[in-house]
PDB file of C-alpha atoms in Angstrom:
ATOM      1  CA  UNK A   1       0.000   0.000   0.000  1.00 45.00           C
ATOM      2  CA  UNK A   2       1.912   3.444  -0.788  1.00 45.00           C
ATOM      3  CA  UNK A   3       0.600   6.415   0.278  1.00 48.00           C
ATOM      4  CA  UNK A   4       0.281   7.741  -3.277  1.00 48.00           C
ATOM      5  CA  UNK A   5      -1.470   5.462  -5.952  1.00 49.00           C
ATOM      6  CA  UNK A   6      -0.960   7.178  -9.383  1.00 47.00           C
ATOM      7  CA  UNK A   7      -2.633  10.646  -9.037  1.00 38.00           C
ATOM      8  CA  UNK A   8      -5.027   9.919  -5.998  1.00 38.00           C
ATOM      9  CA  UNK A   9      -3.587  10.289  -2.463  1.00 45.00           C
ATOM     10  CA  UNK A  10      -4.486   7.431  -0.238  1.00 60.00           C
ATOM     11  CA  UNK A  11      -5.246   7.831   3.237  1.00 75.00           C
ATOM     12  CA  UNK A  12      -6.003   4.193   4.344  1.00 85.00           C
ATOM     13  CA  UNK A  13      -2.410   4.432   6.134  1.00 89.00           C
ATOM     14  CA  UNK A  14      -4.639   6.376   8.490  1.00 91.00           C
ATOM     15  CA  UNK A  15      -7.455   3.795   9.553  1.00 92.00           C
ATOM     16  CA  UNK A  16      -4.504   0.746   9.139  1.00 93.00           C
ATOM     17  CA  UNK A  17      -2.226   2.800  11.936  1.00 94.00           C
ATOM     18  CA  UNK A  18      -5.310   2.739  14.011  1.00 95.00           C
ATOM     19  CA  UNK A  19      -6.065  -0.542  13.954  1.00 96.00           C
ATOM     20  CA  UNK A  20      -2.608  -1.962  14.575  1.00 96.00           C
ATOM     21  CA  UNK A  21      -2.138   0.950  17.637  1.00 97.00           C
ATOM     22  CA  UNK A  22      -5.597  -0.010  18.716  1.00 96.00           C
ATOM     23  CA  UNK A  23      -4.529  -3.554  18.853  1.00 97.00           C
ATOM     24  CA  UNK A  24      -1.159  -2.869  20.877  1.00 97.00           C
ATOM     25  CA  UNK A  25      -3.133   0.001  23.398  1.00 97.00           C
ATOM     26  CA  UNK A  26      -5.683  -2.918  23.869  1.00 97.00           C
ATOM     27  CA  UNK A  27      -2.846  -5.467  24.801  1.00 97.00           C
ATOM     28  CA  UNK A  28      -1.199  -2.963  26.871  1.00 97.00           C
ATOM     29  CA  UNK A  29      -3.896  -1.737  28.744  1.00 97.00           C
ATOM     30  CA  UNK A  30      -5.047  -5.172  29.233  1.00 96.00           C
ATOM     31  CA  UNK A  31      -1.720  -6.012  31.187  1.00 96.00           C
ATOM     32  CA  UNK A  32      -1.866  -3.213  33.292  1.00 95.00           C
ATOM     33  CA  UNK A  33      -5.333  -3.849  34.517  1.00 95.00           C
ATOM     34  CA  UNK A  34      -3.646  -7.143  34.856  1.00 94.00           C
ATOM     35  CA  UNK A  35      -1.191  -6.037  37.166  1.00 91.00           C
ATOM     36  CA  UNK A  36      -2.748  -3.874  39.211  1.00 90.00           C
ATOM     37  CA  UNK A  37      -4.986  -6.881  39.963  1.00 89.00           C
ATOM     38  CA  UNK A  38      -2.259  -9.178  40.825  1.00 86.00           C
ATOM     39  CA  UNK A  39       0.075  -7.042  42.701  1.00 85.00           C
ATOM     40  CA  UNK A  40      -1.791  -5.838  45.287  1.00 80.00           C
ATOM     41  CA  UNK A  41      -0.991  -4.794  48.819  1.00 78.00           C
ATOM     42  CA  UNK A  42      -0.796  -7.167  51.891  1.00 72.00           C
ATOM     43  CA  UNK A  43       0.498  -9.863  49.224  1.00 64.00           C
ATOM     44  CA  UNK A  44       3.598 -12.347  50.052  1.00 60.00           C
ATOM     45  CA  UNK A  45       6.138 -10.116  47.685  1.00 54.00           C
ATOM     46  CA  UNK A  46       5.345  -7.051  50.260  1.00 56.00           C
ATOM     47  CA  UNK A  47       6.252  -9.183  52.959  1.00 61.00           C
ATOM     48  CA  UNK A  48      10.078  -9.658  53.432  1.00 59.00           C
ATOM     49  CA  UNK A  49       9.753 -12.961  52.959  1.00 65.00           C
ATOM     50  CA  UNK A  50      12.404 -14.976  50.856  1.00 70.00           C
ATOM     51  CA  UNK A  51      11.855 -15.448  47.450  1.00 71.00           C
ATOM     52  CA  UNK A  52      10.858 -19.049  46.468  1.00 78.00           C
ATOM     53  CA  UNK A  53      13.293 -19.290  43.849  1.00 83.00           C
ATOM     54  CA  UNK A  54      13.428 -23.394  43.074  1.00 86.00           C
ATOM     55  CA  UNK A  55      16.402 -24.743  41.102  1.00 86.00           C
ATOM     56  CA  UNK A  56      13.639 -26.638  38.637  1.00 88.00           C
ATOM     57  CA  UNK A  57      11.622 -23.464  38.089  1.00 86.00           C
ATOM     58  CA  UNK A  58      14.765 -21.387  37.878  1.00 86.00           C
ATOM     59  CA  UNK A  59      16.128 -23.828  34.745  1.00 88.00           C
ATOM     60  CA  UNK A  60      12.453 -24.432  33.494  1.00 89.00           C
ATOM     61  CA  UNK A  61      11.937 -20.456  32.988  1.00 88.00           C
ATOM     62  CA  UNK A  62      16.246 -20.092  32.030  1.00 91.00           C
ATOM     63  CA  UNK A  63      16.464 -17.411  34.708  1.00 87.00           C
ATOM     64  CA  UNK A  64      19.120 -17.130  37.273  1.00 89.00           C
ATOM     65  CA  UNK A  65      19.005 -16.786  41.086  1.00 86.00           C
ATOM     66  CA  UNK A  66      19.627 -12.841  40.836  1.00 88.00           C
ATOM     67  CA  UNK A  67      16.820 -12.553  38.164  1.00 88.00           C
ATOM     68  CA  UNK A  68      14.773 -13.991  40.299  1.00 85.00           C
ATOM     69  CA  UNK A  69      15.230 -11.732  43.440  1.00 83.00           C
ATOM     70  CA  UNK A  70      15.140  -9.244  41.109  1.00 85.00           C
ATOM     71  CA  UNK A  71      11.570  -9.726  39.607  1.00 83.00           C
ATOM     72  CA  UNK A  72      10.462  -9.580  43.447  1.00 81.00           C
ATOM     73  CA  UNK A  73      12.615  -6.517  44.219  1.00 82.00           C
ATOM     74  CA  UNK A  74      10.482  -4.952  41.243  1.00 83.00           C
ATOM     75  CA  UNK A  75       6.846  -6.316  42.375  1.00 83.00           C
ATOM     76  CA  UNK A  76       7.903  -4.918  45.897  1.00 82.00           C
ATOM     77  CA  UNK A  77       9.444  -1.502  44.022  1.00 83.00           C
ATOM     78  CA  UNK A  78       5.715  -1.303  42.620  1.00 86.00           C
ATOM     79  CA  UNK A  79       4.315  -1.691  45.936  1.00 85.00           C
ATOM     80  CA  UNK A  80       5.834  -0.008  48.225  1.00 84.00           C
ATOM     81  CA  UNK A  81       5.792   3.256  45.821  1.00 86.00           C
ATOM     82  CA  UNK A  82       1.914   3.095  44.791  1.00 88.00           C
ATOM     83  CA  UNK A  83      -0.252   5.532  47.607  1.00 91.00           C
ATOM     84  CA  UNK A  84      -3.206   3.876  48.510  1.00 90.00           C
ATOM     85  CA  UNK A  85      -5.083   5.652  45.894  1.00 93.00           C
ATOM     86  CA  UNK A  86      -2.959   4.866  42.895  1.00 93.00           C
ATOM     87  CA  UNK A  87      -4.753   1.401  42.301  1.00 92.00           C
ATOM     88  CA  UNK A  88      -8.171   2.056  42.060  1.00 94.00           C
ATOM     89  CA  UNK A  89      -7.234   5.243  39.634  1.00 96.00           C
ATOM     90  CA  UNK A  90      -4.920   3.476  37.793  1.00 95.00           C
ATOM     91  CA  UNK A  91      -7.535   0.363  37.162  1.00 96.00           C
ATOM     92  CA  UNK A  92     -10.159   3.415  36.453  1.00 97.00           C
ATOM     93  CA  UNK A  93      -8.003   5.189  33.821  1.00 97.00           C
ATOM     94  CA  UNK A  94      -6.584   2.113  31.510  1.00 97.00           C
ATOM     95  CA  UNK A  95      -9.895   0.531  31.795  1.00 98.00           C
ATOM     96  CA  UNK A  96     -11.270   3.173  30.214  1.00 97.00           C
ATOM     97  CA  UNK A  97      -8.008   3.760  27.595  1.00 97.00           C
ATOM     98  CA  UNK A  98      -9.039   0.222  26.770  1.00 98.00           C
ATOM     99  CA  UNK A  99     -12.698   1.001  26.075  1.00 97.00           C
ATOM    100  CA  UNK A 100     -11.208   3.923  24.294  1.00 97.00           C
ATOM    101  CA  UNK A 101      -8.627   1.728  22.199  1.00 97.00           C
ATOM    102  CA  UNK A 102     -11.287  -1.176  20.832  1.00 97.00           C
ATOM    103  CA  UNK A 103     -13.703   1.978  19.683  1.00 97.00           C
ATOM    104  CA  UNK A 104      -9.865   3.104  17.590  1.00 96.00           C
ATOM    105  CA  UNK A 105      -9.409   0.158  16.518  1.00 96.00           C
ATOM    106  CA  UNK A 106     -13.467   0.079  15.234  1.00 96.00           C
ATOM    107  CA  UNK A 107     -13.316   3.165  13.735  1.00 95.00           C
ATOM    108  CA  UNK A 108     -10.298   2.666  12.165  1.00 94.00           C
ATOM    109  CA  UNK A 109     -11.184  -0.683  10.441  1.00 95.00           C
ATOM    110  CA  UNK A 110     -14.161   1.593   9.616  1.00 94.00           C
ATOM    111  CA  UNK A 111     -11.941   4.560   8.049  1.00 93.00           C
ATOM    112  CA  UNK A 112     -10.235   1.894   5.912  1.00 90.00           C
ATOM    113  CA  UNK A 113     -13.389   1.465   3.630  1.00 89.00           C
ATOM    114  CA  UNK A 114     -15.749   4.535   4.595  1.00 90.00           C
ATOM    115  CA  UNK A 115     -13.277   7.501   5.717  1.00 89.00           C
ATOM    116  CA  UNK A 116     -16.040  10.305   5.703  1.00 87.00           C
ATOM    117  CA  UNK A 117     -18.612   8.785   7.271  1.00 89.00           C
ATOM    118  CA  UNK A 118     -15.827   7.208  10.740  1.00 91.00           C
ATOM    119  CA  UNK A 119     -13.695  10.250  10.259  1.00 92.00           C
ATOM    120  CA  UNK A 120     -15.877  12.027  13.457  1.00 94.00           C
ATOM    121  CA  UNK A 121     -15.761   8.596  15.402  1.00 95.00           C
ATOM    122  CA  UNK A 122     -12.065   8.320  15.180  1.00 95.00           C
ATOM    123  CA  UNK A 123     -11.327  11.750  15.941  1.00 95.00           C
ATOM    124  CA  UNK A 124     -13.394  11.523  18.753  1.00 96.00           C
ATOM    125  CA  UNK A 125     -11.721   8.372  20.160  1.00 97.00           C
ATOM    126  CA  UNK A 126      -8.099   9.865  19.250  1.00 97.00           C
ATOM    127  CA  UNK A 127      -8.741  12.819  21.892  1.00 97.00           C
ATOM    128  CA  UNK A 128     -10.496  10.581  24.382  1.00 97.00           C
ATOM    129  CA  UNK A 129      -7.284   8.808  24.255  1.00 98.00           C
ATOM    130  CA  UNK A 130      -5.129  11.634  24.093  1.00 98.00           C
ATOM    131  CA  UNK A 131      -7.329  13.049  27.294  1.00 98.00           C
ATOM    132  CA  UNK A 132      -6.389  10.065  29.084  1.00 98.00           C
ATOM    133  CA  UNK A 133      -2.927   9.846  28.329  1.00 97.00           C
ATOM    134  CA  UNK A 134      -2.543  13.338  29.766  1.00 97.00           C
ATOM    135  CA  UNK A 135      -4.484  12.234  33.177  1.00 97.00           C
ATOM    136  CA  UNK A 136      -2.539   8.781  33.475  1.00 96.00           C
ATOM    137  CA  UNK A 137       0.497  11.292  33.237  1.00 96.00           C
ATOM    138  CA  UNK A 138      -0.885  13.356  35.999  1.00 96.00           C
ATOM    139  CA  UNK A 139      -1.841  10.588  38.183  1.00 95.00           C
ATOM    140  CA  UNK A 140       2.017   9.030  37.822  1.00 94.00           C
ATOM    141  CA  UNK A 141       3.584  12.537  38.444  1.00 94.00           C
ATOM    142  CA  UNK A 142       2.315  12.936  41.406  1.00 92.00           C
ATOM    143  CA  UNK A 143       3.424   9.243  42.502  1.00 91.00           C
ATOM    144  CA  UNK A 144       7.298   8.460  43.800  1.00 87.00           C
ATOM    145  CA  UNK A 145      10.452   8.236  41.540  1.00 90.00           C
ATOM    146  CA  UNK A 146      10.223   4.390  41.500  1.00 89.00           C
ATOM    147  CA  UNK A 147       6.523   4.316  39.660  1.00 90.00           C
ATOM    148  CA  UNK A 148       7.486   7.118  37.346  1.00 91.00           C
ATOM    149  CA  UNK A 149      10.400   5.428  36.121  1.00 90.00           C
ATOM    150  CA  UNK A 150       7.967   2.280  35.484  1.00 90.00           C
ATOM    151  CA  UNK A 151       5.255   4.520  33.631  1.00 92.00           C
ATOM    152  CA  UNK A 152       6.003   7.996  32.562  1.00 93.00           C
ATOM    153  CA  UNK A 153       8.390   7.055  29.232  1.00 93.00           C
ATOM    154  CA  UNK A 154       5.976   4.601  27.797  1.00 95.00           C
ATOM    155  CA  UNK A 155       2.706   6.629  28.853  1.00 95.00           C
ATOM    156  CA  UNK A 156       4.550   9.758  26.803  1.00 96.00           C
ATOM    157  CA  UNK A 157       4.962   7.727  24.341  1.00 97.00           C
ATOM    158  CA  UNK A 158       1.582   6.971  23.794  1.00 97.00           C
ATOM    159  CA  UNK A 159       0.319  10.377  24.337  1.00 97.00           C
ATOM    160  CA  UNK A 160       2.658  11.116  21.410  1.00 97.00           C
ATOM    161  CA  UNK A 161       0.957   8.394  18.702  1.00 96.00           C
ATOM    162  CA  UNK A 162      -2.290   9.522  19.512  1.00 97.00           C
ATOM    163  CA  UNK A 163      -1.581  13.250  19.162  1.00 96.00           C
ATOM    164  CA  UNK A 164       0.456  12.649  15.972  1.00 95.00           C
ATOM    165  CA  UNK A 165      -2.907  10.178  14.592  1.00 95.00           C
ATOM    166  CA  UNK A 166      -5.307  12.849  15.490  1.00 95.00           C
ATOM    167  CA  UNK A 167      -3.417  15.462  13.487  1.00 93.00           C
ATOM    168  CA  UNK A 168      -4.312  13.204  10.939  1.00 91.00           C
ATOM    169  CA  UNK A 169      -7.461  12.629  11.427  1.00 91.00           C
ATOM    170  CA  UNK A 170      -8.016  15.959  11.414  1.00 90.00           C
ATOM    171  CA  UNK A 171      -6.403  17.348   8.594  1.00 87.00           C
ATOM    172  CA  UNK A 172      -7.888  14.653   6.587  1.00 81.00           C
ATOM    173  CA  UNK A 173     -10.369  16.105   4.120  1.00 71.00           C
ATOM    174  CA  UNK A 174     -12.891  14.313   1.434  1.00 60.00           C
ATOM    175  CA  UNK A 175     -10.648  16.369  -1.284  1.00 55.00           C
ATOM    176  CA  UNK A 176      -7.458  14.305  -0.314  1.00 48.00           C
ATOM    177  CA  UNK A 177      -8.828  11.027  -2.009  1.00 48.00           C
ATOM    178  CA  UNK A 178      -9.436  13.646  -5.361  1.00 43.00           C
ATOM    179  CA  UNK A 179      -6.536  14.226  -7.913  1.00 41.00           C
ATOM    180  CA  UNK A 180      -3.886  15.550  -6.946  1.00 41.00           C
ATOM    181  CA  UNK A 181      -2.240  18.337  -8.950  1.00 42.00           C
TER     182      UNK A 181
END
C-alpha cells in the first residue's frame, strides 16, 4: 500500500495505523489492569519474605538466582511506591483507555473502507485517548520516583501516537482522495 497510488492520495495508512495501535493500546492496557490486579498490597512479595526461587523453576523459565530476586525486588518496588489511591485510579483510567482503544481500533477498520462517514468517530476516540494519556500522566507525576520510572516514558509515548494520529485525522479532508495536482 503506498501512500500515493498514481494521481489519488491514499489515506487508508490512516485507519490501518489505528487498527494496529488499537490492537497494541488494547494489549497494553489489558496487562496493566492485569497487574494492578495481581500485585496488590498485603500480598507475600510485600512481605520480606524470601523469594521461592526453586532450582527446577529457575532452569524451566532459564532465569538465574539474581533474576529472580530481582523480579520480586520490582513487584515490591511497585508496591511499596503506589499511595493507597494509585490502584483504584490506575484500574479506572486504563480501563477506560481500553474502552477507548477497541472503539480506535473500530473506527479505524471503519476509516479503511468509509473515511467520511468514521472520520468524526475516530477523531473523537483519538482525543479521548489523548485526554487520558494526559491524566494517566498526571496521576504518575504525582506518585514516587520508583513508579514514574515504570510509567512515565511509555505513557509519553503513547500520548505522542495519539496526538500525531489525530493530526491526521483531522487534517484529513474528502478532497485528499481527489486528484492531486
Amino acid at each position: 500500500m503506498s501512500i500515493q497510488e498514481g494521481n489519488n492520495a491514499n489515506i487508508k495508512w490512516i485507519g490501518v495505523t489505528s487498527v494496529l495501535f488499537g490492537v497494541l493500546l488494547i494489549a497494553n492496557h489489558g496487562n496493566e489492569i492485569l497487574r494492578q490486579f495481581v500485585i496488590v498490597p498485603d500480598s507475600v512479595a510485600e512481605s520480606a519474605v524470601v523469594a521461592d526461587c526453586r532450582p527446577d523453576e529457575l532452569e524451566e523459565e532459564n532465569l538465574s538466582l539474581k533474576e529472580c530476586h530481582l523480579m520480586v525486588s520490582n513487584v515490591q518496588i511497585i508496591l511499596a511506591s503506589s499511595p493507597s489511591w494509585f490502584r483504584p485510579v490506575s484500574v479506572c483510567l486504563y480501563l477506560l483507555g481500553f474502552l477507548f482503544a477497541l472503539f480506535s481500533l473500530l473506527s479505524g477498520m471503519r476509516f479503511i473502507t468509509s473515511p467520511d462517514s468514521a472520520q468524526r468517530s475516530l477523531r473523537a476516540s483519538f482525543v479521548s485517548l489523548t485526554a487520558i494519556d494526559f491524566l494517566i500522566f498526571a496521576t504518575v507525576s504525582t506518585t514516587g520516583p520508583l513508579l514514574r520510572s515504570i510509567y512515565l516514558w511509555p505513557n509519553l509515548l503513547w500520548f505522542f501516537i495519539h496526538l500525531a494520529l489525530l493530526a491526521a485525522v483531522v487534517s484529513y479532508n474528502s478532497g485528499s482522495t481527489q486528484e492531486v495536482n
